[in-house]
Amino acid sequence: MILTKSAILKEIKSKRLKVVPFNESMIGPASIDLSLAGKIRVFKAEYSIIDVSEEFDYKKITELVDIRKGFILKTGELVLGITKEKVTLPENLAGLLNSRSRFARIGLMSHITAPFITPGVSNHQVLEIFNAGPHPLRLIPGTKICQLVLLRCEGKAKYQGKFKNQKL
């Protein structure tokens, strides 16, 4: 079951769901808008074959870049961003990260893979940002770049995986 605005606000007021920093204007009819933080990871230009395995670390092929003054995302370019907000879900709520339609219309895919957020997580959310449009796009920190849709779970679970305390 997807939570609507009133249910989201009830979860926040009860402190079971936390979004920090929070402003009520972030809440839409059935989602929470999340904004882009001031740093991204850009893929290094060198070419190498990457073994897709559990041991691989994306940090080996990316570099951390400060984008406080903006970042031009070229057509066909992928970068890793992170949300300014830290989201803490209770053990009975899961989330899905989605692009916002206003930006999808210009080709910006703010989160192209792995949209599922496990119950019990407490993290800033890493975003796989891709420009599928015909024009370069300027990424600006603080922009409400994606939306979080919340789902009520049957039963409880708590994330304990590799990215438990993820950073960009």
Coordinates of N, CA and C in Angstrom, one line a residue:
M1 N 0.8 -1.2 0.0 CA 0.0 0.0 0.0 C 0.9 1.2 0.0
I2 N 0.6 2.2 -0.9 CA 1.4 3.4 -1.0 C 0.8 4.4 0.0
L3 N 1.7 5.1 0.7 CA 1.3 6.1 1.6 C 1.0 7.5 0.9
T4 N -0.1 8.1 1.3 CA -0.5 9.4 0.8 C 0.0 10.5 1.8
K5 N -0.2 11.7 1.4 CA 0.3 12.8 2.2 C 0.0 12.8 3.6
S6 N -1.3 12.5 3.9 CA -1.7 12.5 5.3 C -1.1 11.4 6.1
A7 N -0.9 10.2 5.5 CA -0.2 9.1 6.2 C 1.3 9.4 6.4
I8 N 1.9 10.0 5.4 CA 3.3 10.4 5.5 C 3.5 11.3 6.6
L9 N 2.7 12.4 6.7 CA 2.8 13.3 7.8 C 2.5 12.7 9.1
K10 N 1.6 11.8 9.2 CA 1.4 11.1 10.5 C 2.6 10.3 10.9
E11 N 3.3 9.6 10.0 CA 4.5 8.9 10.3 C 5.6 9.8 10.7
I12 N 5.7 11.0 10.1 CA 6.8 11.9 10.5 C 6.5 12.5 11.9
K13 N 5.2 12.9 12.1 CA 4.8 13.5 13.4 C 5.0 12.5 14.5
S14 N 4.9 11.2 14.3 CA 5.1 10.2 15.3 C 6.6 9.8 15.5
K15 N 7.4 10.4 14.6 CA 8.9 10.2 14.6 C 9.3 8.8 14.2
R16 N 8.4 8.0 13.6 CA 8.7 6.7 13.1 C 9.5 6.9 11.8
L17 N 9.1 7.8 11.0 CA 9.7 8.2 9.7 C 10.5 9.5 9.9
K18 N 11.8 9.5 9.6 CA 12.5 10.8 9.7 C 13.1 11.2 8.4
V19 N 13.0 12.5 8.1 CA 13.7 13.1 6.9 C 14.4 14.3 7.5
V20 N 15.7 14.4 7.3 CA 16.5 15.5 7.9 C 17.4 16.0 6.9
P21 N 17.3 17.3 6.5 CA 16.4 18.3 7.0 C 15.0 18.1 6.4
F22 N 14.0 18.6 7.1 CA 12.6 18.4 6.7 C 11.9 19.7 6.6
N23 N 11.0 19.8 5.6 CA 10.1 20.9 5.4 C 8.8 20.3 4.8
E24 N 7.7 20.7 5.4 CA 6.4 20.1 4.9 C 6.2 20.3 3.4
S25 N 6.8 21.3 2.8 CA 6.6 21.6 1.4 C 7.2 20.4 0.5
M26 N 8.0 19.6 1.1 CA 8.6 18.4 0.4 C 7.6 17.3 0.1
I27 N 6.5 17.3 0.9 CA 5.5 16.3 0.8 C 4.5 16.6 -0.4
G28 N 4.4 15.6 -1.3 CA 3.4 15.7 -2.4 C 2.2 14.9 -2.1
P29 N 1.3 14.6 -3.0 CA 0.1 13.8 -2.8 C 0.4 12.4 -2.3
A30 N 1.5 11.8 -2.8 CA 1.9 10.5 -2.3 C 3.4 10.2 -2.4
S31 N 4.2 11.2 -2.1 CA 5.6 11.1 -2.2 C 6.3 12.2 -1.4
I32 N 7.6 12.0 -1.2 CA 8.5 13.1 -0.6 C 9.5 13.5 -1.6
D33 N 9.6 14.8 -1.9 CA 10.7 15.2 -2.8 C 12.0 15.3 -2.0
L34 N 13.1 14.8 -2.6 CA 14.4 14.8 -2.0 C 15.3 15.6 -3.0
S35 N 16.3 16.3 -2.4 CA 17.1 17.2 -3.1 C 18.6 16.8 -3.3
L36 N 19.2 17.3 -4.3 CA 20.6 16.9 -4.6 C 21.6 17.6 -3.7
A37 N 22.5 16.9 -3.1 CA 23.5 17.5 -2.2 C 24.6 18.1 -3.1
G38 N 25.6 18.7 -2.5 CA 26.7 19.5 -3.2 C 27.9 18.7 -3.7
K39 N 27.8 17.4 -3.7 CA 28.9 16.6 -4.2 C 28.4 15.5 -5.1
I40 N 29.1 15.1 -6.1 CA 28.8 13.9 -6.9 C 30.0 13.1 -7.2
R41 N 29.8 11.9 -7.7 CA 31.0 11.1 -8.1 C 30.9 11.0 -9.6
V42 N 32.0 11.4 -10.3 CA 32.1 11.4 -11.7 C 33.0 10.2 -12.1
F43 N 32.6 9.5 -13.2 CA 33.4 8.4 -13.6 C 34.7 8.9 -14.3
K44 N 35.8 8.2 -14.0 CA 37.1 8.6 -14.6 C 37.1 8.2 -16.0
A45 N 37.9 8.9 -16.9 CA 37.9 8.8 -18.3 C 38.6 7.5 -18.8
E46 N 39.5 7.0 -17.9 CA 40.3 5.8 -18.4 C 39.4 4.6 -18.7
Y47 N 39.8 3.9 -19.6 CA 39.1 2.7 -20.0 C 39.7 1.5 -19.4
S48 N 38.8 0.7 -18.7 CA 39.2 -0.6 -18.2 C 38.0 -1.5 -18.1
I49 N 38.2 -2.8 -18.2 CA 37.1 -3.7 -18.0 C 36.9 -3.9 -16.5
I50 N 35.6 -3.8 -16.2 CA 35.2 -4.0 -14.8 C 34.6 -5.3 -14.6
D51 N 35.1 -6.1 -13.7 CA 34.5 -7.4 -13.3 C 33.3 -7.1 -12.4
V52 N 32.2 -7.6 -12.9 CA 31.0 -7.4 -12.1 C 31.0 -8.5 -11.0
S53 N 31.4 -8.1 -9.8 CA 31.5 -9.0 -8.7 C 31.2 -8.3 -7.4
E54 N 30.9 -9.1 -6.3 CA 30.6 -8.5 -5.0 C 31.7 -7.7 -4.5
E55 N 32.9 -8.0 -4.9 CA 34.1 -7.3 -4.3 C 34.4 -5.9 -4.9
F56 N 33.8 -5.7 -6.1 CA 34.1 -4.4 -6.8 C 33.6 -3.2 -6.0
D57 N 34.4 -2.1 -6.0 CA 34.1 -0.9 -5.3 C 34.0 0.2 -6.3
Y58 N 32.9 0.8 -6.5 CA 32.7 1.9 -7.5 C 33.6 3.1 -7.2
K59 N 34.1 3.3 -6.0 CA 35.0 4.4 -5.7 C 36.3 4.3 -6.5
K60 N 36.7 3.1 -6.9 CA 37.9 2.9 -7.6 C 37.9 3.6 -9.0
I61 N 36.7 3.7 -9.6 CA 36.6 4.2 -11.0 C 35.9 5.6 -11.0
T62 N 35.7 6.2 -9.9 CA 35.0 7.5 -9.8 C 35.9 8.5 -9.0
E63 N 35.6 9.8 -9.2 CA 36.2 10.7 -8.3 C 35.2 11.7 -7.7
L64 N 35.3 12.1 -6.5 CA 34.4 13.0 -5.8 C 34.6 14.4 -6.3
V65 N 33.5 15.1 -6.7 CA 33.6 16.4 -7.3 C 32.6 17.3 -6.5
D66 N 33.1 18.5 -6.1 CA 32.2 19.5 -5.5 C 31.4 20.2 -6.6
I67 N 30.1 20.3 -6.4 CA 29.3 20.9 -7.5 C 28.5 22.1 -6.9
R68 N 29.0 22.7 -5.9 CA 28.3 23.9 -5.3 C 27.9 25.0 -6.4
K69 N 28.8 25.1 -7.4 CA 28.5 26.1 -8.5 C 27.8 25.4 -9.7
G70 N 27.4 24.2 -9.5 CA 26.7 23.5 -10.6 C 27.6 22.5 -11.3
F71 N 27.0 21.6 -12.1 CA 27.8 20.7 -12.9 C 27.1 20.4 -14.2
I72 N 27.8 20.5 -15.3 CA 27.2 20.3 -16.6 C 27.2 18.7 -16.9
L73 N 26.0 18.1 -17.0 CA 25.9 16.7 -17.3 C 25.7 16.6 -18.8
K74 N 26.6 16.0 -19.4 CA 26.6 15.9 -20.9 C 25.5 14.8 -21.3
T75 N 25.1 14.9 -22.5 CA 24.2 13.8 -23.1 C 24.9 12.5 -23.0
G76 N 24.2 11.5 -22.5 CA 24.7 10.2 -22.3 C 25.6 10.0 -21.1
E77 N 25.8 11.0 -20.3 CA 26.7 10.8 -19.1 C 26.0 10.4 -17.9
L78 N 26.7 9.5 -17.1 CA 26.2 9.0 -15.8 C 27.1 9.5 -14.7
V79 N 26.5 10.0 -13.7 CA 27.2 10.4 -12.4 C 26.4 9.8 -11.2
L80 N 27.1 9.8 -10.1 CA 26.5 9.3 -8.9 C 26.3 10.5 -8.0
G81 N 25.1 10.8 -7.6 CA 24.8 11.9 -6.7 C 24.3 11.3 -5.3
I82 N 24.0 12.2 -4.4 CA 23.4 11.8 -3.1 C 22.4 12.8 -2.7
T83 N 21.5 12.4 -1.9 CA 20.5 13.3 -1.4 C 21.0 14.1 -0.3
K84 N 20.6 15.4 -0.2 CA 20.9 16.2 0.9 C 20.2 15.7 2.2
E85 N 19.1 15.1 2.0 CA 18.3 14.6 3.2 C 18.7 13.2 3.6
K86 N 18.8 13.0 4.9 CA 18.9 11.6 5.4 C 17.6 11.1 5.7
V87 N 17.3 9.9 5.2 CA 16.0 9.3 5.4 C 16.1 8.1 6.3
T88 N 15.3 8.0 7.3 CA 15.2 6.9 8.2 C 13.8 6.3 8.2
L89 N 13.8 5.1 7.7 CA 12.5 4.4 7.6 C 12.3 3.4 8.8
P90 N 11.0 3.4 9.3 CA 10.8 2.3 10.3 C 10.8 1.0 9.7
E91 N 10.7 -0.1 10.5 CA 10.9 -1.4 10.0 C 9.7 -1.9 9.3
N92 N 8.6 -1.1 9.2 CA 7.4 -1.6 8.4 C 7.1 -0.7 7.2
L93 N 8.1 0.2 6.8 CA 8.0 1.0 5.6 C 9.2 0.7 4.7
A94 N 8.9 0.6 3.4 CA 9.9 0.5 2.4 C 9.8 1.7 1.4
G95 N 10.7 2.0 0.6 CA 10.6 3.1 -0.3 C 11.1 2.8 -1.7
L96 N 10.6 3.6 -2.6 CA 11.0 3.5 -4.0 C 11.4 4.9 -4.5
L97 N 12.7 5.1 -5.0 CA 13.1 6.4 -5.5 C 12.8 6.5 -7.0
N98 N 12.2 7.6 -7.4 CA 11.8 7.8 -8.8 C 12.3 9.2 -9.2
S99 N 12.5 9.3 -10.5 CA 12.7 10.6 -11.1 C 11.4 11.5 -11.0
R100 N 11.6 12.8 -11.0 CA 10.5 13.7 -11.0 C 10.1 14.0 -12.5
S101 N 8.8 14.0 -12.8 CA 8.4 14.1 -14.2 C 8.8 15.4 -14.8
R102 N 8.9 16.5 -14.1 CA 9.3 17.8 -14.6 C 10.7 17.7 -15.3
F103 N 11.6 16.9 -14.7 CA 12.9 16.7 -15.2 C 13.0 15.6 -16.2
A104 N 12.2 14.6 -16.1 CA 12.2 13.5 -17.0 C 11.8 14.0 -18.4
R105 N 11.0 15.1 -18.5 CA 10.6 15.7 -19.8 C 11.8 16.3 -20.5
I106 N 12.9 16.5 -19.8 CA 14.1 17.1 -20.5 C 15.2 16.0 -20.6
G107 N 14.8 14.8 -20.2 CA 15.8 13.7 -20.4 C 16.6 13.4 -19.1
L108 N 16.3 14.0 -18.0 CA 17.1 13.7 -16.8 C 16.5 12.5 -16.1
M109 N 17.3 11.5 -15.9 CA 16.9 10.4 -15.1 C 17.7 10.5 -13.8
S110 N 17.0 10.8 -12.8 CA 17.7 11.1 -11.5 C 18.0 9.8 -10.7
H111 N 17.4 8.7 -11.1 CA 17.7 7.5 -10.4 C 17.3 6.4 -11.3
I112 N 18.3 5.8 -12.1 CA 18.0 4.9 -13.2 C 18.0 3.4 -12.8
T113 N 18.6 3.0 -11.6 CA 18.6 1.6 -11.3 C 18.4 1.5 -9.7
A114 N 18.2 0.3 -9.3 CA 18.1 0.0 -7.9 C 17.3 1.0 -7.0
P115 N 16.0 1.2 -7.4 CA 15.1 2.2 -6.7 C 14.7 1.7 -5.3
F116 N 14.8 0.5 -4.9 CA 14.3 0.0 -3.7 C 15.1 0.4 -2.5
I117 N 14.4 0.9 -1.5 CA 15.0 1.3 -0.2 C 14.4 0.4 0.9
T118 N 15.2 -0.4 1.5 CA 14.8 -1.4 2.5 C 14.3 -0.8 3.8
P119 N 13.3 -1.5 4.4 CA 12.8 -1.1 5.7 C 13.9 -1.0 6.7
G120 N 13.8 0.0 7.6 CA 14.8 0.1 8.6 C 16.1 0.8 8.2
V121 N 16.2 1.3 7.0 CA 17.4 2.0 6.6 C 17.4 3.4 7.2
S122 N 18.7 3.9 7.3 CA 18.9 5.3 7.8 C 20.1 5.8 7.1
N123 N 19.8 6.5 5.9 CA 20.9 6.9 5.0 C 20.5 8.1 4.2
H124 N 21.5 8.8 3.7 CA 21.3 9.6 2.5 C 21.3 8.7 1.4
Q125 N 20.4 9.0 0.4 CA 20.2 8.0 -0.7 C 21.1 8.4 -1.9
V126 N 21.9 7.4 -2.4 CA 22.8 7.5 -3.6 C 21.9 7.5 -4.8
L127 N 22.1 8.4 -5.8 CA 21.3 8.5 -7.0 C 22.2 8.2 -8.2
E128 N 21.7 7.4 -9.1 CA 22.4 7.2 -10.4 C 21.7 8.1 -11.4
I129 N 22.4 9.2 -11.7 CA 21.9 10.3 -12.5 C 22.4 10.2 -13.9
F130 N 21.5 10.2 -14.9 CA 21.8 10.0 -16.3 C 21.1 11.0 -17.1
N131 N 21.8 11.6 -18.1 CA 21.2 12.5 -19.1 C 20.9 11.7 -20.4
A132 N 19.6 11.4 -20.5 CA 19.1 10.7 -21.7 C 18.6 11.7 -22.8
G133 N 18.7 13.0 -22.5 CA 18.2 14.0 -23.5 C 19.2 14.4 -24.5
P134 N 18.8 15.3 -25.4 CA 19.7 15.8 -26.5 C 20.5 17.0 -26.1
H135 N 20.3 17.5 -24.9 CA 21.0 18.8 -24.5 C 21.8 18.6 -23.2
P136 N 22.9 19.2 -23.0 CA 23.6 19.2 -21.7 C 22.7 19.8 -20.7
L137 N 22.7 19.3 -19.4 CA 21.9 19.8 -18.3 C 22.8 20.2 -17.2
R138 N 22.4 21.3 -16.5 CA 23.2 21.8 -15.4 C 22.6 21.2 -14.1
L139 N 23.3 20.4 -13.3 CA 22.8 19.9 -12.0 C 23.1 21.0 -11.0
I140 N 22.2 21.4 -10.2 CA 22.3 22.4 -9.2 C 22.0 21.9 -7.9
P141 N 22.9 21.9 -6.9 CA 22.6 21.4 -5.6 C 21.4 22.1 -5.0
G142 N 20.7 21.3 -4.2 CA 19.5 21.9 -3.5 C 18.2 21.7 -4.4
T143 N 18.4 21.3 -5.7 CA 17.2 21.1 -6.5 C 16.5 19.8 -6.0
K144 N 15.2 19.9 -5.9 CA 14.4 18.7 -5.6 C 14.4 17.8 -6.8
I145 N 15.3 16.8 -6.8 CA 15.7 16.1 -8.0 C 14.9 14.7 -8.2
C146 N 14.5 14.2 -7.0 CA 13.8 12.9 -7.1 C 12.7 12.8 -6.1
Q147 N 11.9 11.8 -6.1 CA 10.8 11.6 -5.2 C 10.9 10.2 -4.5
L148 N 10.5 10.2 -3.3 CA 10.5 8.9 -2.5 C 9.0 8.5 -2.3
V149 N 8.7 7.4 -2.8 CA 7.3 6.8 -2.6 C 7.5 5.8 -1.5
L150 N 6.6 5.8 -0.5 CA 6.6 4.9 0.6 C 5.6 3.8 0.5
L151 N 6.0 2.6 0.9 CA 5.1 1.5 0.9 C 5.0 0.8 2.3
R152 N 3.8 0.5 2.7 CA 3.7 -0.1 4.0 C 3.9 -1.6 3.8
C153 N 4.7 -2.2 4.7 CA 5.1 -3.6 4.5 C 4.2 -4.5 5.5
E154 N 4.1 -5.7 5.0 CA 3.4 -6.7 5.9 C 4.6 -7.4 6.7
G155 N 4.7 -7.2 8.0 CA 5.8 -7.7 8.8 C 6.8 -6.6 8.9
K156 N 8.0 -6.9 9.5 CA 9.0 -6.0 9.8 C 10.3 -6.5 9.3
A157 N 11.2 -5.6 8.9 CA 12.6 -6.0 8.5 C 13.5 -4.8 8.8
K158 N 14.8 -5.0 8.8 CA 15.8 -4.0 9.0 C 17.0 -4.2 8.2
Y159 N 17.4 -3.2 7.4 CA 18.6 -3.3 6.6 C 19.9 -3.4 7.4
Q160 N 20.7 -4.3 7.1 CA 22.0 -4.5 7.8 C 23.1 -4.7 6.8
G161 N 22.9 -4.3 5.5 CA 23.9 -4.7 4.4 C 25.1 -3.8 4.3
K162 N 25.8 -3.9 3.2 CA 27.1 -3.3 2.9 C 27.0 -1.8 3.0
F163 N 25.8 -1.2 2.6 CA 25.7 0.3 2.5 C 24.9 0.8 3.7
K164 N 25.0 0.2 4.8 CA 24.2 0.6 6.0 C 24.5 2.0 6.4
N165 N 25.7 2.5 6.3 CA 26.1 3.8 6.6 C 26.7 4.5 5.4
Q166 N 26.0 4.4 4.3 CA 26.6 4.9 3.0 C 26.9 6.3 3.0
K167 N 27.9 6.6 2.3 CA 28.4 7.9 1.9 C 28.6 7.9 0.4
L168 N 28.7 9.0 -0.2 CA 29.0 9.1 -1.6 C 30.4 8.8 -1.8

